[in-house]
PDB file of C-alpha atoms and ligand atoms in Angstrom:
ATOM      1  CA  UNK T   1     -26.290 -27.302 104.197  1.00 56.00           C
ATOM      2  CA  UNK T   2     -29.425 -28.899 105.875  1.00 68.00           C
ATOM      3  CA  UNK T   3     -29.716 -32.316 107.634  1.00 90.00           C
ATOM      4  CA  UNK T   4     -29.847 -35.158 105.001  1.00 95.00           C
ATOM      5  CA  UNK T   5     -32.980 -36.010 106.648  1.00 95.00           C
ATOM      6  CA  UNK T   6     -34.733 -32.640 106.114  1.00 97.00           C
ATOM      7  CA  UNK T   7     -33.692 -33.018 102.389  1.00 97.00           C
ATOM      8  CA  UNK T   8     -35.252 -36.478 102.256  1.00 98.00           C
ATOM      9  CA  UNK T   9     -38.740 -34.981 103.269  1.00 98.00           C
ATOM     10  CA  UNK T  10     -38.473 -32.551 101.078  1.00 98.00           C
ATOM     11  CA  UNK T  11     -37.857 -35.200  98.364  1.00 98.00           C
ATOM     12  CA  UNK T  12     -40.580 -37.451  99.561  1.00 98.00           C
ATOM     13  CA  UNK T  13     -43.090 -34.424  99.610  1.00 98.00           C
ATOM     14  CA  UNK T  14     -41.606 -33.390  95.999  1.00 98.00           C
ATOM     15  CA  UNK T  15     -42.159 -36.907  94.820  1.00 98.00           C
ATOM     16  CA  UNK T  16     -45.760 -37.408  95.815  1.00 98.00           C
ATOM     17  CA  UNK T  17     -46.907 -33.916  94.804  1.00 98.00           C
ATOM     18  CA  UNK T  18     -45.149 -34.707  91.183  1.00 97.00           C
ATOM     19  CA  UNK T  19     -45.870 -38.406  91.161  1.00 97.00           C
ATOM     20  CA  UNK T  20     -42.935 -39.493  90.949  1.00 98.00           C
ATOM     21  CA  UNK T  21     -42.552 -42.855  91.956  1.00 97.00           C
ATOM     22  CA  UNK T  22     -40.005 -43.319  94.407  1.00 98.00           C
ATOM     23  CA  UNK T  23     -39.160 -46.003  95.819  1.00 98.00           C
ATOM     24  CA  UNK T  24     -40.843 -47.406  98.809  1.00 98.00           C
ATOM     25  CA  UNK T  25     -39.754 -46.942 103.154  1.00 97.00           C
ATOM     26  CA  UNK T  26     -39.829 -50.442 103.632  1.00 97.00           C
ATOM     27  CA  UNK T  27     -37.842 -51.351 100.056  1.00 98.00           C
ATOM     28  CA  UNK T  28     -34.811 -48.556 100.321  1.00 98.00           C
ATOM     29  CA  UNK T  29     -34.708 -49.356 104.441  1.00 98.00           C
ATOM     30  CA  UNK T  30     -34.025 -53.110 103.146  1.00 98.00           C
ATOM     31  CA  UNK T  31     -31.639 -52.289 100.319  1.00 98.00           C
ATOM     32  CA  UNK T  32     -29.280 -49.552 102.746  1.00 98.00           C
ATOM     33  CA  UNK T  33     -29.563 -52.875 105.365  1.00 98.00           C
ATOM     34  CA  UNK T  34     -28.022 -54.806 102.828  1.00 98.00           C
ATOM     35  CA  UNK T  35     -25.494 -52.177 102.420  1.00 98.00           C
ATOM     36  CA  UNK T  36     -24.416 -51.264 105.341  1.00 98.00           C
ATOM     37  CA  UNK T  37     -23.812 -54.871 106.378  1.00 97.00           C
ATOM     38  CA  UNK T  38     -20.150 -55.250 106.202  1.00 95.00           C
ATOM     39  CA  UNK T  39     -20.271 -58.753 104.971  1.00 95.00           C
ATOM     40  CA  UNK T  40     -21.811 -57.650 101.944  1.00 96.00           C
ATOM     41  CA  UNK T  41     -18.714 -55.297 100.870  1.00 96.00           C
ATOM     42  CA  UNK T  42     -20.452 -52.840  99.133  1.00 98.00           C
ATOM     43  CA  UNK T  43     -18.667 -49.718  97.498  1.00 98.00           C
ATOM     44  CA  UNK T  44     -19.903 -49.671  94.275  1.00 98.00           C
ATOM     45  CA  UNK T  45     -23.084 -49.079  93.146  1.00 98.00           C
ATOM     46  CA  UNK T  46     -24.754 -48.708  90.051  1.00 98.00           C
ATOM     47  CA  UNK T  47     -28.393 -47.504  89.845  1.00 98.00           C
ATOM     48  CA  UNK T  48     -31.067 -47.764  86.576  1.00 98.00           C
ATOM     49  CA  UNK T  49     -33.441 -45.092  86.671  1.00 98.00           C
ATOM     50  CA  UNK T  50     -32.764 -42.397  89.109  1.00 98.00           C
ATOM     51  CA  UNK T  51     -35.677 -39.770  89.284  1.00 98.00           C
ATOM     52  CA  UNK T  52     -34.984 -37.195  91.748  1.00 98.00           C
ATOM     53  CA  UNK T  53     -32.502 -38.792  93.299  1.00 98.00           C
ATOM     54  CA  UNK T  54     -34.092 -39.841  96.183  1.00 98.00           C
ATOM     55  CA  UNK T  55     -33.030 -43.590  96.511  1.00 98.00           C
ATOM     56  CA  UNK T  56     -29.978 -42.671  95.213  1.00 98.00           C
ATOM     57  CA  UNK T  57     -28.977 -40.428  97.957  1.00 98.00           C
ATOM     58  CA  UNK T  58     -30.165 -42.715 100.363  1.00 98.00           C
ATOM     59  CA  UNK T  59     -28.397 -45.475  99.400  1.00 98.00           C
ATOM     60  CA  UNK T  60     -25.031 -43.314  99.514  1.00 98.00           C
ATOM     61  CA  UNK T  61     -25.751 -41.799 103.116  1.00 98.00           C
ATOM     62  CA  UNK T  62     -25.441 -46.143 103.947  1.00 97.00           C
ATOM     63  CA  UNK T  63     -21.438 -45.762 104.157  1.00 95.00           C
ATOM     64  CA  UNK T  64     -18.676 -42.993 103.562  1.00 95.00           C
ATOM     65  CA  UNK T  65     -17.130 -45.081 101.332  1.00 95.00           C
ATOM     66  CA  UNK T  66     -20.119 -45.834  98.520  1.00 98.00           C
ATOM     67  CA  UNK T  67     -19.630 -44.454  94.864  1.00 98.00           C
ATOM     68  CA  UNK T  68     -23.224 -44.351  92.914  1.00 98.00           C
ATOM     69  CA  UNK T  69     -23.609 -43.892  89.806  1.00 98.00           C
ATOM     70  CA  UNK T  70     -27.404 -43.624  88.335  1.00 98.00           C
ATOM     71  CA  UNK T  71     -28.919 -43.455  85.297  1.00 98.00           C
ATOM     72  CA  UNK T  72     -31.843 -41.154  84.184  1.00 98.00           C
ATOM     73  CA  UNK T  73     -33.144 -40.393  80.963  1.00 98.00           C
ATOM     74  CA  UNK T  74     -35.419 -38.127  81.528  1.00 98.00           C
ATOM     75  CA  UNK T  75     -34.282 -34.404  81.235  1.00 98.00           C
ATOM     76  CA  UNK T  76     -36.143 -32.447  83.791  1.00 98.00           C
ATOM     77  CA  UNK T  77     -36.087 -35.797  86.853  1.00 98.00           C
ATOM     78  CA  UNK T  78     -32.210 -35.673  85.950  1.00 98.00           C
ATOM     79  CA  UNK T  79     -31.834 -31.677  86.690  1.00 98.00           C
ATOM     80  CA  UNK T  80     -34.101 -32.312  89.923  1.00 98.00           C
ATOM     81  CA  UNK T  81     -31.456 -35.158  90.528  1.00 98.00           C
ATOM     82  CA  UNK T  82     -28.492 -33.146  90.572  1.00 98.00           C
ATOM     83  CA  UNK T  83     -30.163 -29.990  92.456  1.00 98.00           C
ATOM     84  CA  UNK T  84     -30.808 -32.792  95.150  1.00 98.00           C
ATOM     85  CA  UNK T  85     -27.424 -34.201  95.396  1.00 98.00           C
ATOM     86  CA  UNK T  86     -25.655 -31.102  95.535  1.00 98.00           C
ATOM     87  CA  UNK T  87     -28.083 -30.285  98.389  1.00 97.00           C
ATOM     88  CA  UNK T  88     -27.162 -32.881 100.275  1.00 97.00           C
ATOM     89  CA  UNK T  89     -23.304 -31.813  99.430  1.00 96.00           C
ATOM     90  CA  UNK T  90     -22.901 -35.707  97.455  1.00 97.00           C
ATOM     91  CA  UNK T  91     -21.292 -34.371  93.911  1.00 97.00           C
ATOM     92  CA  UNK T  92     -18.252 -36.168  94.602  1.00 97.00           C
ATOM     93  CA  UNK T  93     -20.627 -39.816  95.747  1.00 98.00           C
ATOM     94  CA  UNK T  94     -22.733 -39.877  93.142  1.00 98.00           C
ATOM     95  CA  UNK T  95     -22.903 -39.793  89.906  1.00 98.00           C
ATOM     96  CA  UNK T  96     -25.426 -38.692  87.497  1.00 98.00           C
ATOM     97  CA  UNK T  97     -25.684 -39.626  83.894  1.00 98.00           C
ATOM     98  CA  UNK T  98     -28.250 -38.506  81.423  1.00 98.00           C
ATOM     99  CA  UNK T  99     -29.187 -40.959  79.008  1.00 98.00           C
ATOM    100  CA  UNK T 100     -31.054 -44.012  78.118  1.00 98.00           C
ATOM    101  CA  UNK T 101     -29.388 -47.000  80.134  1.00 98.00           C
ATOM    102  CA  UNK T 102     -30.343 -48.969  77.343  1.00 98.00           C
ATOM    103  CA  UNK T 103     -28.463 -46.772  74.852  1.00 98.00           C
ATOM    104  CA  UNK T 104     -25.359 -45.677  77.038  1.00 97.00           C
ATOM    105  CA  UNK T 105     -21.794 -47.767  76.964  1.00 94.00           C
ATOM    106  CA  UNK T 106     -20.081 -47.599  80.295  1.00 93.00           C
ATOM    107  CA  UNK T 107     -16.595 -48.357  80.171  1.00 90.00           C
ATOM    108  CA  UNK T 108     -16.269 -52.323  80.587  1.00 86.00           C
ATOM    109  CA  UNK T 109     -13.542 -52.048  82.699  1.00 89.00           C
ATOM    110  CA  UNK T 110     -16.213 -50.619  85.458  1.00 93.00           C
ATOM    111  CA  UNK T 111     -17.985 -53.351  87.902  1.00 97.00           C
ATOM    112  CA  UNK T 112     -20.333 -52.730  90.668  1.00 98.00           C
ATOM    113  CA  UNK T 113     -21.008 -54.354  93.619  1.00 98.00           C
ATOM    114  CA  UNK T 114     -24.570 -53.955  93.266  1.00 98.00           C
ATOM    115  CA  UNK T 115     -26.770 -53.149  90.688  1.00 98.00           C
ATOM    116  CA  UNK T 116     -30.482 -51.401  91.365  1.00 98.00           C
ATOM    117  CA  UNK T 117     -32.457 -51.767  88.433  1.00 98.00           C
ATOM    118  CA  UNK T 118     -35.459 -49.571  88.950  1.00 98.00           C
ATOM    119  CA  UNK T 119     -36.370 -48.121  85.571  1.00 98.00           C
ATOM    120  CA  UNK T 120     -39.104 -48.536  82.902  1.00 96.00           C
ATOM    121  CA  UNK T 121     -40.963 -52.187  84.128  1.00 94.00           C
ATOM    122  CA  UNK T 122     -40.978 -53.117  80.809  1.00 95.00           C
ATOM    123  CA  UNK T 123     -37.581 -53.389  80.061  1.00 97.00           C
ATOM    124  CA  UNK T 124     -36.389 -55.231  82.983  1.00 98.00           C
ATOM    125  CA  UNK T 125     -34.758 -58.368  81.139  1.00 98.00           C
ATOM    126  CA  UNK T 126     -33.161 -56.119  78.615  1.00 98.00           C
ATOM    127  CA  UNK T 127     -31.084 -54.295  81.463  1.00 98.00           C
ATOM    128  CA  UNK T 128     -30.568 -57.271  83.774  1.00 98.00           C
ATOM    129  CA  UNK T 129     -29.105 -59.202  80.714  1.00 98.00           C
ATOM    130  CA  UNK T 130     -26.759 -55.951  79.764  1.00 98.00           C
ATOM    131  CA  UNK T 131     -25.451 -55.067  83.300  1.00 98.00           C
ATOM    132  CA  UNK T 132     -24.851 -57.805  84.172  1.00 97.00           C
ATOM    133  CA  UNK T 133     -21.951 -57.739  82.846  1.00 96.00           C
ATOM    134  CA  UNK T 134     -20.904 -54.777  84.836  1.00 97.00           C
ATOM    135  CA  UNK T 135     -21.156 -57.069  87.842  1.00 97.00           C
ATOM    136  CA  UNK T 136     -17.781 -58.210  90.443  1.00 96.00           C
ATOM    137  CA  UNK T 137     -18.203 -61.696  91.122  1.00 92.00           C
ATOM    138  CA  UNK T 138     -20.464 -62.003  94.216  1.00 90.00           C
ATOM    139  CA  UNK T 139     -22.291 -58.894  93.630  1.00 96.00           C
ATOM    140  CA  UNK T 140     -26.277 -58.503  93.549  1.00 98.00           C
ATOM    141  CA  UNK T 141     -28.668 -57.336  91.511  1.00 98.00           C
ATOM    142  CA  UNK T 142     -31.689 -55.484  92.781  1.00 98.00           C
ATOM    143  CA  UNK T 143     -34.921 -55.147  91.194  1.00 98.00           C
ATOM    144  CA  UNK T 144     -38.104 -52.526  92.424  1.00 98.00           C
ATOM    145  CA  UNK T 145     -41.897 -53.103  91.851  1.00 97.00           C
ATOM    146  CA  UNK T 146     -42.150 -56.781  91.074  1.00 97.00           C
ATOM    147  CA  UNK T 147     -45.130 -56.653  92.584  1.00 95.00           C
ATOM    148  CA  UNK T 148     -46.540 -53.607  90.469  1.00 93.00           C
ATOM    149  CA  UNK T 149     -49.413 -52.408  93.123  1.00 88.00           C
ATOM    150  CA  UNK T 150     -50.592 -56.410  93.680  1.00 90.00           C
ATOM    151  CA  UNK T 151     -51.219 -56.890  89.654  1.00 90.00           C
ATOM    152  CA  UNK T 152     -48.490 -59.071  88.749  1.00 92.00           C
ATOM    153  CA  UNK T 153     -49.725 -62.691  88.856  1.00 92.00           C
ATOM    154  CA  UNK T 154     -53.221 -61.366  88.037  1.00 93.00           C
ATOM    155  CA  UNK T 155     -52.574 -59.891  84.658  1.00 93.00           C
ATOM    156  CA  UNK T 156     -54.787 -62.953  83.147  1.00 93.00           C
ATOM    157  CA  UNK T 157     -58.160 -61.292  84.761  1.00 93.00           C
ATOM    158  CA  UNK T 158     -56.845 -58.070  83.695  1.00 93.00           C
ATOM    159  CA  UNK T 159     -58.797 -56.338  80.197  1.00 94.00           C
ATOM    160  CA  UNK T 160     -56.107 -56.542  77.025  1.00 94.00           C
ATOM    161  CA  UNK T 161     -54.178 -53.078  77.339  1.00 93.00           C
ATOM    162  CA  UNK T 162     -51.093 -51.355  78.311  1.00 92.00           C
ATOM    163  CA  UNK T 163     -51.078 -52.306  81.909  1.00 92.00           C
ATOM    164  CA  UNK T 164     -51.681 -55.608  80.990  1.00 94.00           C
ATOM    165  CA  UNK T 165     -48.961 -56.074  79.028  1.00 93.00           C
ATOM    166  CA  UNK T 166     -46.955 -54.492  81.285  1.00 93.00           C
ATOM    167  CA  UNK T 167     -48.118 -56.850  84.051  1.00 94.00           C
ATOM    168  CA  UNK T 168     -47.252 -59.242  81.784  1.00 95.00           C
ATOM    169  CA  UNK T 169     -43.576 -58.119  81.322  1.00 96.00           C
ATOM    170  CA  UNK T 170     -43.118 -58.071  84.815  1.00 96.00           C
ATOM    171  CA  UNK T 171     -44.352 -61.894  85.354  1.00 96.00           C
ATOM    172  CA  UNK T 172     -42.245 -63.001  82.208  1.00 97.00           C
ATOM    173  CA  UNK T 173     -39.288 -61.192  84.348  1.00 98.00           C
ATOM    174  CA  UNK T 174     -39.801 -63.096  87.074  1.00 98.00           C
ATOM    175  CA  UNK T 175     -39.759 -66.653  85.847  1.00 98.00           C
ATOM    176  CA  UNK T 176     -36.300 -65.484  83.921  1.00 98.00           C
ATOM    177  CA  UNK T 177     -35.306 -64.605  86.992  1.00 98.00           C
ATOM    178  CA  UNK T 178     -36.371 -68.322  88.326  1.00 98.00           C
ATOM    179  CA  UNK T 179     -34.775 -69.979  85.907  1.00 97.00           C
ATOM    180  CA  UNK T 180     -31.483 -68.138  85.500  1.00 97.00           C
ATOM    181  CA  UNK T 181     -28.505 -70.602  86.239  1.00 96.00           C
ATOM    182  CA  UNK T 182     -26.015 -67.703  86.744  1.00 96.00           C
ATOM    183  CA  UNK T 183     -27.913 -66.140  89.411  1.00 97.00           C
ATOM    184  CA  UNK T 184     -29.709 -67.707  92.529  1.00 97.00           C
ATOM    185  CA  UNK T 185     -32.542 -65.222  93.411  1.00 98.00           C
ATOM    186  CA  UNK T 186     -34.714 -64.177  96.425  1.00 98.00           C
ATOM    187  CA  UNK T 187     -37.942 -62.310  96.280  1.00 98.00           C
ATOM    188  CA  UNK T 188     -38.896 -60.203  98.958  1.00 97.00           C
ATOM    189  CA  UNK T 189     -42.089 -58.915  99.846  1.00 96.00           C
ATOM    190  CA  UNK T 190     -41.609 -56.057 101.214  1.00 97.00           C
ATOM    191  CA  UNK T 191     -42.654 -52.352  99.717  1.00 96.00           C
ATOM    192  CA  UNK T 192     -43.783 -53.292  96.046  1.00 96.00           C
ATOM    193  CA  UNK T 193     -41.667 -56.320  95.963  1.00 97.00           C
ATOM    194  CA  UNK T 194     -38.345 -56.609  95.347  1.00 98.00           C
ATOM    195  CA  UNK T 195     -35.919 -59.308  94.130  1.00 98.00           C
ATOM    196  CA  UNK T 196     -32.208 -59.500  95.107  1.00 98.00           C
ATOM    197  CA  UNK T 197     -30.389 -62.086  92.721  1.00 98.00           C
ATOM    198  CA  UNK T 198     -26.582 -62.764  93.594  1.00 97.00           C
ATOM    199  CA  UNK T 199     -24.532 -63.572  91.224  1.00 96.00           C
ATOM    200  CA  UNK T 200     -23.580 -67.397  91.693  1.00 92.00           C
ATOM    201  CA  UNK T 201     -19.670 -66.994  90.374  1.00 78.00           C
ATOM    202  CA  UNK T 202     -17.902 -65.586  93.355  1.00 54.00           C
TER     203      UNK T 202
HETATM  204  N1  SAH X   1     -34.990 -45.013  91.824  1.00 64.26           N
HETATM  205  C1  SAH X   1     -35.841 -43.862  92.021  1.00 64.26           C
HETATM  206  C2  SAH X   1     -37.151 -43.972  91.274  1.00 64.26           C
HETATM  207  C3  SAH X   1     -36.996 -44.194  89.806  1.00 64.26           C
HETATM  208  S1  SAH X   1     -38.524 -44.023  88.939  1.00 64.26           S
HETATM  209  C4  SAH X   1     -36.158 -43.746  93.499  1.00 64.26           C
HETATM  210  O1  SAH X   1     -36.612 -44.741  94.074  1.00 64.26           O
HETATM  211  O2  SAH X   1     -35.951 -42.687  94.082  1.00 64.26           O
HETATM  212  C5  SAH X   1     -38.031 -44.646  87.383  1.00 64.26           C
HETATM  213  C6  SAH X   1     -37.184 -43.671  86.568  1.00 64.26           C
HETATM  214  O3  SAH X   1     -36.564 -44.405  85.538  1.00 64.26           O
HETATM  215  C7  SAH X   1     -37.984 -42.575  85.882  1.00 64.26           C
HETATM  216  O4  SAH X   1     -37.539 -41.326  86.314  1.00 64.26           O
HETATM  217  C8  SAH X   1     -37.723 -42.776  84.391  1.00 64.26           C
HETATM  218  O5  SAH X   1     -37.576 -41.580  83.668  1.00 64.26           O
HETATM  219  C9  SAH X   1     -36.426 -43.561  84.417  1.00 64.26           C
HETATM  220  N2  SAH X   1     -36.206 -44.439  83.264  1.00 64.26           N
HETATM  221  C10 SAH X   1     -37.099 -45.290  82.691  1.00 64.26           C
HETATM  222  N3  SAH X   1     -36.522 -45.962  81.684  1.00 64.26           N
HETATM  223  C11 SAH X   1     -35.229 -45.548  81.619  1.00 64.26           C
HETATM  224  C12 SAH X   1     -34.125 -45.869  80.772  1.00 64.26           C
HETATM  225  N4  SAH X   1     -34.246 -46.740  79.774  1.00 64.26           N
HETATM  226  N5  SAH X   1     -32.940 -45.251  81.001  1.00 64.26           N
HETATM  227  C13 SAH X   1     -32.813 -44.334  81.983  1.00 64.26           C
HETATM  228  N6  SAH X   1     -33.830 -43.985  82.817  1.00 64.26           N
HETATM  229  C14 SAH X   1     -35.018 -44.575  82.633  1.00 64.26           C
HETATM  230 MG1   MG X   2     -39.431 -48.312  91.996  1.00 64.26          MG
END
């Protein structure tokens, strides 16, 4: 088996030859901080939207003890998924479902101690406002690419279209994460932006 690290290159060259958009150093180096502090108790971990598997992995080398599960619904990102975590020898850490997180019913009795939604931008209320539920009290919910390349907040001087909509989608996220009573949230601007919002009962 090779060094994780030589398997994370690999991924990382993979990704940008493919375009697949992984996550971003500065975001993941955040999130596995967040992890691996103690105080935080993470073991459970629930991921929307897992491409290659490249965050995924990451966030599982944090601690001996994390259990990820991730969603993908794409066929060939979820085979490249599972090639990688075997790979890295992490069948038994995480794992890998393929279907539409929108579509799939995970057993209720299942909670996570953090949630990383990081799927299609579009949808982003829609699976905050169903996993939720899948959250323990005190847990966190992470969100990628609130800053969508430096277009969200600008989608008004943006030409009527799919990004703008999409820019759009991603503002309207934003202010319902503002305004959510259940959850107090911080935005971070690190990578292409990323919001952690704790859940408030705990
Ligand atoms: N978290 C990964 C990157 C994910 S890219 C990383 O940083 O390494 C977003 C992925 O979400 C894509 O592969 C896309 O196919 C998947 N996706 C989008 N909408 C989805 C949905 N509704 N259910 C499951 N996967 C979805
Ligand atoms: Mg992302």
């Amino acid at each position: 088996m090779k060094e994780l690290k030589e398997n994370i290159l690999a991924m990382e060259e993979y990704a940008k030859e493919n375009n697949i958009p992984i996550i971003e150093k500065d975001s993941i180096v955040q999130i596995m901080k967040y992890i691996k502090d103690k105080d935080n108790h993470v073991e459970s971990i629930l991921e929307i939207g897992s491409a290659i598997g490249y965050s995924a992995i990451l966030m599982a080398s944090c601690n001996a003890n994390v259990q990820v599960t991730t969603i993908e619904r794409d066929e060939a990102r979820y085979m490249e998924c599972l090639k990688n975590v075997k790979k890295c020898g992490m069948e038994k850490r995480i794992n890998v479902v393929y279907q539409d997180a929108l579509e799939l019913n995970l057993s209720e009795e299942l909670k996570y101690d953090l949630i990383f939604i990081d799927a299609a931008k579009g949808q982003y209320i829609k699976f905050f406002e169903k996993y939720k539920n899948f959250l323990k009290p005190g847990g966190v919910i992470i969100t990628d690419n609130l800053k969508f390349h430096g277009y969200v907040g600008e989608s008004s001087k943006l030409d009527k279209g799919n990004l703008k909509s999409l820019v759009e989608k991603i503002e309207s996220y934003i202010e319902f994460l503002q305004n959510n009573p259940e959850f107090d949230t911080q935005f971070l601007e690190v990578g292409d932006g990323l919001s952690v919002s704790r859940w408030k009962n705990s």
